[in-house]
């Protein structure tokens, strides 16, 4: 009877006029995300109402304009002090507008802008029926190899929907590292994951492999989302709230405001430990850390290469941002519980990625295992649990994302009759046949390896220094050993390109349009600048390393 009375009183409280607060939305602070999602909706209307022949130009122009405008909005927020002393919570506490959020949002927008150039490339494949073609299927709904596909190619169709789909993914990625409650975090996860599953399935060549990659990614992503959602439910049961500050208060043994319906479970440490572990598992899946990495090589290999580059760079940036906020804002009181777990994950991720990459014969799979090893290096900075740790991770993500985008953009250029020539044996002698392309790819490989005067060296030095200063010296030793192992397979590719005879039936290097040239050029420029003169960007990351609580 008392339970019924309690439930009845809760209902009557909720029903009282004025008890539900009117939402207060700070549109200016949320403008980067609103611009991107608004442009995505306009993109869908373009698909519905604009004649097919005008869609490609309209979508590409709209997407570039939206991402550039959103980046300008991030810069404006940063210059107005929201990255430092004006940092605040917006949208009734759901979104944090602070240094790490703005730095990561700016990085995601720049990555998205450069990736869109590779999406829009239409000069690499020979024209089909007199019309230029891009990397994406002529008609996504057509059965691979079927009559519908042949008719779509003959009619010159192009899947211009990839532009609004990419904008939705970027919109989710902007919210993900800024989310300040668990429900917003989960919604952002789904908003950027679902478009990525679709983009992975849209390759023009190797459509069956592309669709297989998308199905694997979707199924494993659904498992990780389910774990995360269950973890969120357990943390709600533990703290009686889903916002980060309230959970952190209960973890820190501050007096919670007890909800009668949750009084029985609140403060139960079992719920906290299991719930925290499950949310952490969902985030580690997104960053591709061992043992949650199984999707990475298959998806990187099967997805259209422009999508692989975008996903490899932007997803890591968004997911590590969310991971940092969860560990530093919500669970700092649990540090002694999660730190040993992350130590183990970081060690097996660094070593596993580096060792397995040696056995790879496909350039995209090799870069996939390389990205797994890099996730381990970045985790070393996360484990530092200091402002230096946060700033080193922010810098590493900026540096890594441009190297990755550039490397995958180069992979799109090396082609034979079947499309991209990704088997390593076909890259033999590439330096003799096309010295410039091979030299550019060598710069990216040296940056991945962490050779001095590249952004990779500065990034690794920063995360290892932060880890060592926080007492994780053993982790740094493992990181250096992993880097040495990884350097072997990067150098092996360089030797293959420059010191082996080219095969008579080897691939050719396609001449790209200014779009892909810009993407590769920006990748090289950022890699060299962050390696030779990184101080300004290290200072910027240092200023942006404080979370609003």
XYZ file of C-alpha atoms in Angstrom:
549
model
C 0.000 0.000 0.000
C 2.870 2.344 0.925
C 4.601 1.623 -2.415
C 1.384 2.526 -4.273
C 1.127 5.729 -2.238
C 4.780 6.643 -3.049
C 4.263 6.060 -6.778
C 0.992 8.066 -6.648
C 2.715 10.994 -4.927
C 5.492 10.940 -7.591
C 2.845 11.104 -10.341
C 1.003 13.982 -8.688
C 4.269 15.910 -8.155
C 5.121 15.473 -11.831
C 1.650 16.609 -12.869
C 1.697 19.866 -10.855
C 1.712 22.937 -13.138
C 5.155 24.506 -13.334
C 6.969 21.413 -11.983
C 8.487 20.623 -15.421
C 11.015 23.371 -16.202
C 10.876 25.122 -19.580
C 13.952 24.083 -21.623
C 16.594 26.806 -21.855
C 18.739 26.289 -24.953
C 21.883 28.350 -25.601
C 21.735 28.362 -29.398
C 24.969 30.336 -29.860
C 26.992 27.819 -27.804
C 25.447 24.907 -29.698
C 25.790 26.594 -33.112
C 28.542 24.316 -34.565
C 26.368 21.217 -34.082
C 23.159 22.978 -35.183
C 24.807 24.244 -38.412
C 26.011 20.731 -39.340
C 22.717 18.968 -38.540
C 20.711 21.734 -40.262
C 22.829 21.335 -43.403
C 22.314 17.548 -43.258
C 18.528 18.068 -43.289
C 18.826 20.520 -46.206
C 20.947 17.863 -47.981
C 18.112 15.363 -47.653
C 15.669 17.906 -49.128
C 18.097 18.418 -52.049
C 18.017 14.648 -52.665
C 14.212 14.718 -52.638
C 13.530 17.768 -54.786
C 16.544 18.706 -56.942
C 16.951 17.099 -60.416
C 19.590 14.368 -60.358
C 22.107 16.180 -62.580
C 22.402 19.130 -60.143
C 22.684 17.133 -56.927
C 26.418 16.372 -56.853
C 27.487 20.020 -57.126
C 24.816 21.277 -54.717
C 25.594 18.628 -52.068
C 29.376 19.087 -52.243
C 29.051 22.885 -52.013
C 26.535 22.732 -49.141
C 28.668 20.257 -47.171
C 31.889 22.259 -47.501
C 30.061 25.519 -46.629
C 28.399 23.930 -43.566
C 31.631 22.445 -42.198
C 33.566 25.686 -42.776
C 30.786 27.721 -41.069
C 30.661 25.304 -38.122
C 34.460 25.522 -37.747
C 34.203 29.338 -37.772
C 31.563 29.054 -35.008
C 33.943 26.868 -32.930
C 36.719 29.446 -33.405
C 34.342 32.254 -32.344
C 33.379 30.348 -29.168
C 37.059 29.731 -28.393
C 37.969 33.410 -28.917
C 35.076 34.461 -26.651
C 36.634 32.527 -23.781
C 34.382 29.426 -23.766
C 37.516 27.235 -23.974
C 38.907 28.752 -20.772
C 37.294 31.021 -18.143
C 33.801 31.215 -19.741
C 33.392 27.412 -19.999
C 29.859 26.359 -19.084
C 27.165 23.712 -19.426
C 24.566 24.332 -22.143
C 21.192 22.779 -23.054
C 20.158 22.366 -19.393
C 23.414 20.640 -18.477
C 23.361 18.092 -21.326
C 26.285 19.564 -23.319
C 29.590 20.915 -22.033
C 31.063 23.925 -23.827
C 34.673 23.859 -22.603
C 38.264 23.587 -23.849
C 38.417 19.845 -24.615
C 34.967 19.892 -26.282
C 35.795 22.860 -28.554
C 39.279 21.546 -29.429
C 37.885 18.127 -30.397
C 34.915 19.632 -32.265
C 37.301 21.809 -34.276
C 39.429 18.752 -35.077
C 36.370 16.697 -36.158
C 35.162 19.541 -38.405
C 38.567 19.947 -40.079
C 38.825 16.175 -40.564
C 35.301 16.114 -42.009
C 36.104 19.006 -44.365
C 39.226 17.289 -45.746
C 37.399 13.918 -45.947
C 34.602 15.509 -48.007
C 37.210 16.442 -50.646
C 38.017 12.720 -51.049
C 34.283 11.843 -51.075
C 33.751 14.284 -53.963
C 36.701 12.995 -56.078
C 35.497 11.887 -59.553
C 38.656 11.590 -61.651
C 40.297 8.422 -60.345
C 38.141 5.808 -62.107
C 37.656 5.901 -65.887
C 34.311 7.426 -66.858
C 31.373 5.023 -67.172
C 29.210 5.593 -70.276
C 30.755 9.042 -70.712
C 29.989 10.182 -67.157
C 32.494 10.701 -64.294
C 32.213 8.265 -61.356
C 33.254 8.437 -57.701
C 34.098 5.797 -55.055
C 30.458 5.053 -54.222
C 27.911 2.630 -55.668
C 25.799 3.991 -58.531
C 22.630 2.934 -56.713
C 22.989 1.669 -53.146
C 19.718 -0.310 -53.206
C 20.649 -2.302 -56.348
C 21.781 -5.943 -55.947
C 25.585 -6.194 -56.529
C 26.220 -7.428 -60.065
C 22.505 -7.426 -60.880
C 20.607 -5.833 -63.728
C 19.546 -2.907 -61.525
C 23.169 -2.019 -60.850
C 24.083 -2.231 -64.546
C 21.131 0.003 -65.447
C 22.097 2.539 -62.732
C 25.710 2.685 -63.991
C 24.500 3.056 -67.587
C 22.162 5.888 -66.577
C 25.078 7.629 -64.828
C 23.540 7.609 -61.339
C 25.692 8.635 -58.354
C 25.001 8.147 -54.652
C 25.081 11.824 -53.656
C 23.306 10.893 -50.381
C 26.809 10.237 -48.967
C 27.168 13.981 -48.247
C 24.152 14.435 -45.904
C 24.897 11.005 -44.360
C 28.456 12.173 -43.594
C 27.058 15.417 -42.108
C 24.800 13.435 -39.748
C 27.828 11.373 -38.681
C 29.849 14.552 -38.057
C 26.916 16.071 -36.108
C 26.893 13.053 -33.780
C 30.684 13.242 -33.423
C 30.434 16.897 -32.358
C 28.036 16.032 -29.523
C 29.828 12.838 -28.409
C 32.936 14.367 -26.725
C 30.847 17.289 -25.357
C 28.025 15.164 -23.867
C 27.612 15.868 -20.155
C 25.040 13.220 -19.336
C 24.848 9.541 -20.214
C 21.648 9.731 -22.299
C 23.102 12.499 -24.505
C 26.250 10.376 -24.830
C 24.223 7.360 -26.008
C 22.091 9.367 -28.455
C 25.234 10.957 -29.951
C 26.799 7.484 -30.272
C 23.835 6.241 -32.307
C 23.610 9.450 -34.389
C 27.175 9.015 -35.658
C 27.315 5.199 -35.744
C 24.282 4.518 -37.954
C 25.474 6.786 -40.821
C 28.915 5.125 -40.649
C 27.352 1.647 -41.017
C 25.602 2.885 -44.181
C 28.689 4.609 -45.628
C 30.741 1.405 -45.186
C 28.350 -0.516 -47.473
C 28.506 1.866 -50.455
C 31.735 0.929 -52.286
C 31.466 1.023 -56.095
C 34.030 -1.812 -56.502
C 34.069 -4.943 -54.304
C 30.481 -4.301 -53.281
C 30.025 -7.675 -51.581
C 33.117 -7.148 -49.417
C 31.884 -3.639 -48.640
C 28.455 -4.911 -47.578
C 30.025 -7.674 -45.505
C 32.174 -5.039 -43.725
C 29.076 -2.939 -43.009
C 27.146 -5.919 -41.590
C 30.067 -6.893 -39.322
C 30.421 -3.302 -38.143
C 26.669 -3.012 -37.564
C 26.367 -6.270 -35.578
C 29.415 -5.647 -33.395
C 28.427 -1.988 -32.999
C 24.945 -3.072 -31.881
C 26.511 -5.355 -29.241
C 28.721 -2.538 -27.958
C 25.755 -0.116 -27.887
C 23.734 -2.671 -25.908
C 26.549 -3.051 -23.354
C 26.786 0.713 -23.077
C 23.033 1.164 -22.598
C 22.941 -1.534 -19.903
C 25.880 0.183 -18.195
C 24.002 3.520 -18.298
C 20.968 1.847 -16.675
C 23.156 0.420 -13.891
C 24.845 3.787 -13.279
C 21.399 5.415 -13.085
C 20.387 2.802 -10.519
C 23.576 3.559 -8.571
C 23.421 7.374 -8.605
C 19.750 8.162 -9.225
C 20.803 10.501 -12.045
C 22.368 10.379 -15.501
C 24.177 13.738 -15.504
C 27.929 13.551 -14.929
C 28.099 15.926 -11.942
C 25.453 14.027 -9.937
C 27.109 10.654 -10.597
C 30.522 12.096 -9.628
C 28.997 13.457 -6.384
C 27.599 10.046 -5.412
C 30.910 8.348 -6.350
C 32.674 10.881 -4.107
C 30.270 9.995 -1.226
C 28.620 13.411 -1.211
C 25.031 13.377 0.052
C 22.798 12.575 -2.933
C 19.254 13.858 -3.275
C 17.471 10.575 -2.768
C 14.677 9.638 -5.141
C 12.296 7.367 -3.172
C 11.897 5.029 -6.146
C 15.707 4.467 -6.247
C 16.516 4.534 -2.527
C 17.040 0.758 -2.454
C 19.837 0.673 -5.045
C 21.589 4.030 -4.637
C 25.183 3.851 -3.475
C 25.481 0.129 -4.339
C 29.122 -0.222 -5.449
C 28.437 -3.364 -7.499
C 26.163 -1.330 -9.798
C 28.846 1.360 -10.081
C 31.655 -1.047 -10.979
C 29.668 -3.145 -13.467
C 27.911 -0.101 -14.992
C 31.166 1.859 -15.319
C 32.901 -1.156 -16.904
C 30.100 -1.582 -19.457
C 30.091 2.089 -20.516
C 33.889 1.941 -20.746
C 33.592 -1.183 -22.929
C 31.321 0.644 -25.373
C 33.828 3.505 -25.684
C 36.851 1.173 -26.051
C 35.007 -0.554 -28.910
C 34.712 2.784 -30.713
C 38.434 3.592 -30.312
C 39.369 0.098 -31.562
C 41.261 -1.025 -28.439
C 42.124 -4.717 -27.922
C 40.105 -6.905 -27.209
C 37.267 -4.843 -28.744
C 39.112 -4.335 -32.055
C 37.864 -7.304 -34.117
C 35.771 -5.113 -36.438
C 38.621 -2.754 -37.362
C 40.664 -4.627 -40.041
C 37.608 -6.028 -41.882
C 35.752 -2.704 -41.896
C 38.822 -0.665 -42.916
C 39.496 -3.088 -45.782
C 35.903 -3.400 -47.024
C 34.658 0.191 -46.748
C 35.214 2.676 -49.613
C 38.692 4.127 -48.965
C 37.505 7.760 -48.514
C 35.090 6.474 -45.829
C 37.875 4.439 -44.197
C 40.049 7.549 -43.916
C 37.193 9.638 -42.495
C 36.129 6.941 -40.039
C 39.677 6.101 -38.900
C 40.400 9.750 -38.093
C 37.118 11.263 -36.891
C 35.747 8.323 -34.857
C 38.950 8.138 -32.794
C 38.820 11.869 -32.057
C 35.174 11.739 -30.896
C 35.503 8.485 -28.919
C 38.684 9.456 -27.060
C 37.052 12.795 -26.174
C 34.080 10.982 -24.638
C 36.420 8.532 -22.856
C 38.447 11.379 -21.315
C 35.308 13.142 -20.079
C 33.877 9.949 -18.566
C 37.082 9.073 -16.680
C 38.103 12.601 -15.632
C 34.681 14.108 -14.824
C 32.453 11.176 -13.784
C 34.810 8.541 -12.395
C 37.901 10.286 -10.961
C 36.882 8.808 -7.588
C 37.191 5.315 -9.107
C 40.692 5.915 -10.468
C 42.238 3.046 -8.494
C 39.696 0.658 -10.056
C 39.825 1.711 -13.724
C 43.526 2.558 -13.977
C 44.843 -1.057 -13.731
C 42.222 -2.181 -16.273
C 43.281 0.537 -18.733
C 46.942 -0.344 -18.129
C 46.209 -3.890 -19.282
C 44.133 -2.696 -22.258
C 46.829 -0.194 -23.321
C 49.629 -2.795 -23.140
C 47.812 -5.468 -25.180
C 46.546 -2.816 -27.637
C 50.020 -1.396 -28.320
C 51.713 -4.795 -28.616
C 48.799 -6.574 -30.355
C 48.375 -3.888 -33.030
C 52.108 -3.687 -33.754
C 52.798 -7.456 -33.835
C 49.784 -8.453 -35.964
C 50.441 -5.602 -38.441
C 53.755 -7.289 -39.399
C 51.859 -10.255 -40.905
C 49.512 -8.143 -43.096
C 49.727 -8.216 -46.895
C 46.978 -5.631 -47.611
C 47.841 -1.958 -47.172
C 44.402 -1.064 -45.721
C 44.548 -3.918 -43.186
C 48.107 -2.878 -42.285
C 46.888 0.671 -41.587
C 43.974 -0.781 -39.573
C 46.317 -2.669 -37.211
C 48.523 0.424 -37.109
C 45.467 2.415 -35.920
C 44.902 -0.183 -33.175
C 48.506 0.295 -31.966
C 47.973 4.083 -31.993
C 44.859 3.663 -29.831
C 47.178 2.021 -27.280
C 49.637 4.935 -27.440
C 46.804 7.441 -26.882
C 45.539 5.382 -23.907
C 48.952 5.957 -22.282
C 48.097 9.681 -22.236
C 44.591 8.973 -20.885
C 46.084 6.950 -17.996
C 48.263 9.929 -16.973
C 45.156 11.520 -15.273
C 46.665 15.015 -15.355
C 46.178 18.200 -17.373
C 49.326 17.261 -19.310
C 47.694 13.908 -20.053
C 44.584 15.608 -21.485
C 46.580 18.124 -23.566
C 48.891 15.383 -24.940
C 45.878 13.284 -25.993
C 44.249 16.317 -27.692
C 47.468 17.065 -29.603
C 47.985 13.395 -30.576
C 44.426 13.160 -31.938
C 44.923 16.299 -34.053
C 48.241 15.032 -35.432
C 47.098 11.430 -35.994
C 43.869 12.338 -37.778
C 45.598 14.316 -40.563
C 48.280 11.653 -41.104
C 45.532 9.025 -41.395
C 43.421 11.066 -43.818
C 46.461 11.752 -46.007
C 47.600 8.117 -46.017
C 44.184 6.792 -47.090
C 43.899 9.543 -49.724
C 47.194 8.278 -51.233
C 45.843 4.679 -51.194
C 42.957 5.812 -53.459
C 45.474 6.860 -56.153
C 47.270 3.515 -56.684
C 45.030 1.577 -59.101
C 44.916 -1.300 -61.540
C 42.167 -2.701 -63.751
C 40.200 -3.899 -60.692
C 40.208 -0.521 -58.920
C 42.466 0.267 -55.954
C 45.576 -1.945 -55.790
C 45.779 -2.523 -52.027
C 47.869 -5.723 -52.006
C 51.355 -4.837 -50.781
C 53.105 -6.785 -53.575
C 51.595 -4.346 -56.094
C 53.289 -1.388 -54.386
C 56.749 -2.778 -55.242
C 58.789 -0.214 -57.165
C 56.166 2.517 -56.800
C 58.965 4.990 -55.969
C 60.507 4.400 -59.418
C 57.204 4.678 -61.241
C 55.764 7.653 -59.328
C 58.399 9.178 -57.015
C 56.218 12.023 -55.703
C 53.299 9.814 -54.566
C 55.705 7.305 -52.979
C 57.589 10.105 -51.192
C 54.366 11.580 -49.796
C 53.245 8.139 -48.571
C 56.696 7.644 -47.013
C 56.233 10.906 -45.051
C 52.936 9.579 -43.627
C 54.510 6.197 -42.776
C 57.423 7.912 -40.991
C 54.892 9.999 -39.023
C 53.015 6.814 -38.030
C 56.353 5.352 -36.921
C 57.085 8.429 -34.794
C 60.292 9.515 -36.551
C 61.577 12.971 -35.392
C 60.501 16.091 -37.341
C 57.065 14.551 -38.003
C 53.848 15.148 -36.045
C 53.870 11.472 -34.959
C 57.106 11.964 -32.984
C 55.789 15.085 -31.198
C 52.496 13.340 -30.347
C 54.176 10.194 -28.996
C 56.718 12.232 -27.033
C 53.874 14.251 -25.441
C 51.768 11.231 -24.352
C 54.786 9.230 -23.153
C 56.106 12.242 -21.182
C 52.698 12.742 -19.509
C 52.481 9.002 -18.696
C 56.036 8.901 -17.279
C 55.432 11.952 -15.068
C 52.313 10.318 -13.623
C 54.283 7.215 -12.609
C 53.423 4.981 -15.592
C 57.074 4.487 -16.617
C 56.588 0.779 -17.352
C 53.816 1.668 -19.805
C 56.192 4.039 -21.614
C 58.767 1.235 -21.953
C 56.107 -1.011 -23.536
C 55.104 1.896 -25.798
C 58.675 2.423 -26.997
C 59.080 -1.330 -27.692
C 55.773 -1.332 -29.616
C 56.917 1.711 -31.596
C 60.120 -0.108 -32.521
C 58.131 -3.158 -33.698
C 55.748 -0.889 -35.652
C 58.657 0.975 -37.260
C 59.716 -2.338 -38.854
C 56.587 -2.727 -40.990
C 56.399 0.974 -41.895
C 60.029 0.918 -43.070
C 59.328 -2.365 -44.907
C 56.706 -0.614 -47.059
C 59.142 2.245 -47.795
C 61.847 -0.279 -48.804
C 59.288 -2.075 -50.995
C 58.381 1.163 -52.784
C 61.899 2.530 -53.348
C 64.303 -0.429 -53.456
C 62.428 -3.073 -55.452
C 62.003 -3.312 -59.199
C 58.518 -2.369 -60.411
C 56.537 -5.221 -61.961
C 55.653 -5.001 -65.636
C 51.945 -5.501 -64.861
C 52.065 -3.252 -61.785
C 49.429 -0.641 -60.960
C 49.416 2.917 -62.264
C 48.986 6.070 -60.210
C 45.840 7.965 -61.123
C 46.045 11.733 -61.538
C 43.524 13.157 -59.055
C 41.525 16.370 -59.229
C 42.513 19.359 -57.038
C 40.149 17.942 -54.347
C 42.274 14.885 -53.487
C 45.468 16.876 -54.077
C 44.255 19.363 -51.438
C 43.474 16.551 -48.974
C 46.951 15.012 -49.411
C 48.668 18.419 -49.409
C 46.943 19.440 -46.153
C 47.890 16.087 -44.616
C 51.578 16.602 -45.489
C 51.541 20.244 -44.359
C 50.007 19.450 -40.944
C 52.345 16.456 -40.492
C 55.445 18.568 -41.145
C 54.315 21.708 -39.254
C 53.305 19.745 -36.117
C 56.667 17.958 -36.305
C 58.953 20.922 -36.962
C 57.166 23.737 -35.066
C 54.601 22.145 -32.727
C 54.834 24.580 -29.796
C 51.844 26.794 -30.689
C 49.562 23.748 -31.043
C 50.915 22.131 -27.858
C 50.157 25.409 -26.007
C 46.679 25.512 -27.576
C 46.005 21.932 -26.410
C 47.386 22.860 -22.966
C 44.999 25.828 -22.659
C 42.090 23.615 -23.755
C 42.778 20.788 -21.295
C 40.442 21.729 -18.405
C 36.983 20.115 -18.211
C 34.032 22.136 -16.934
C 32.374 20.321 -14.020
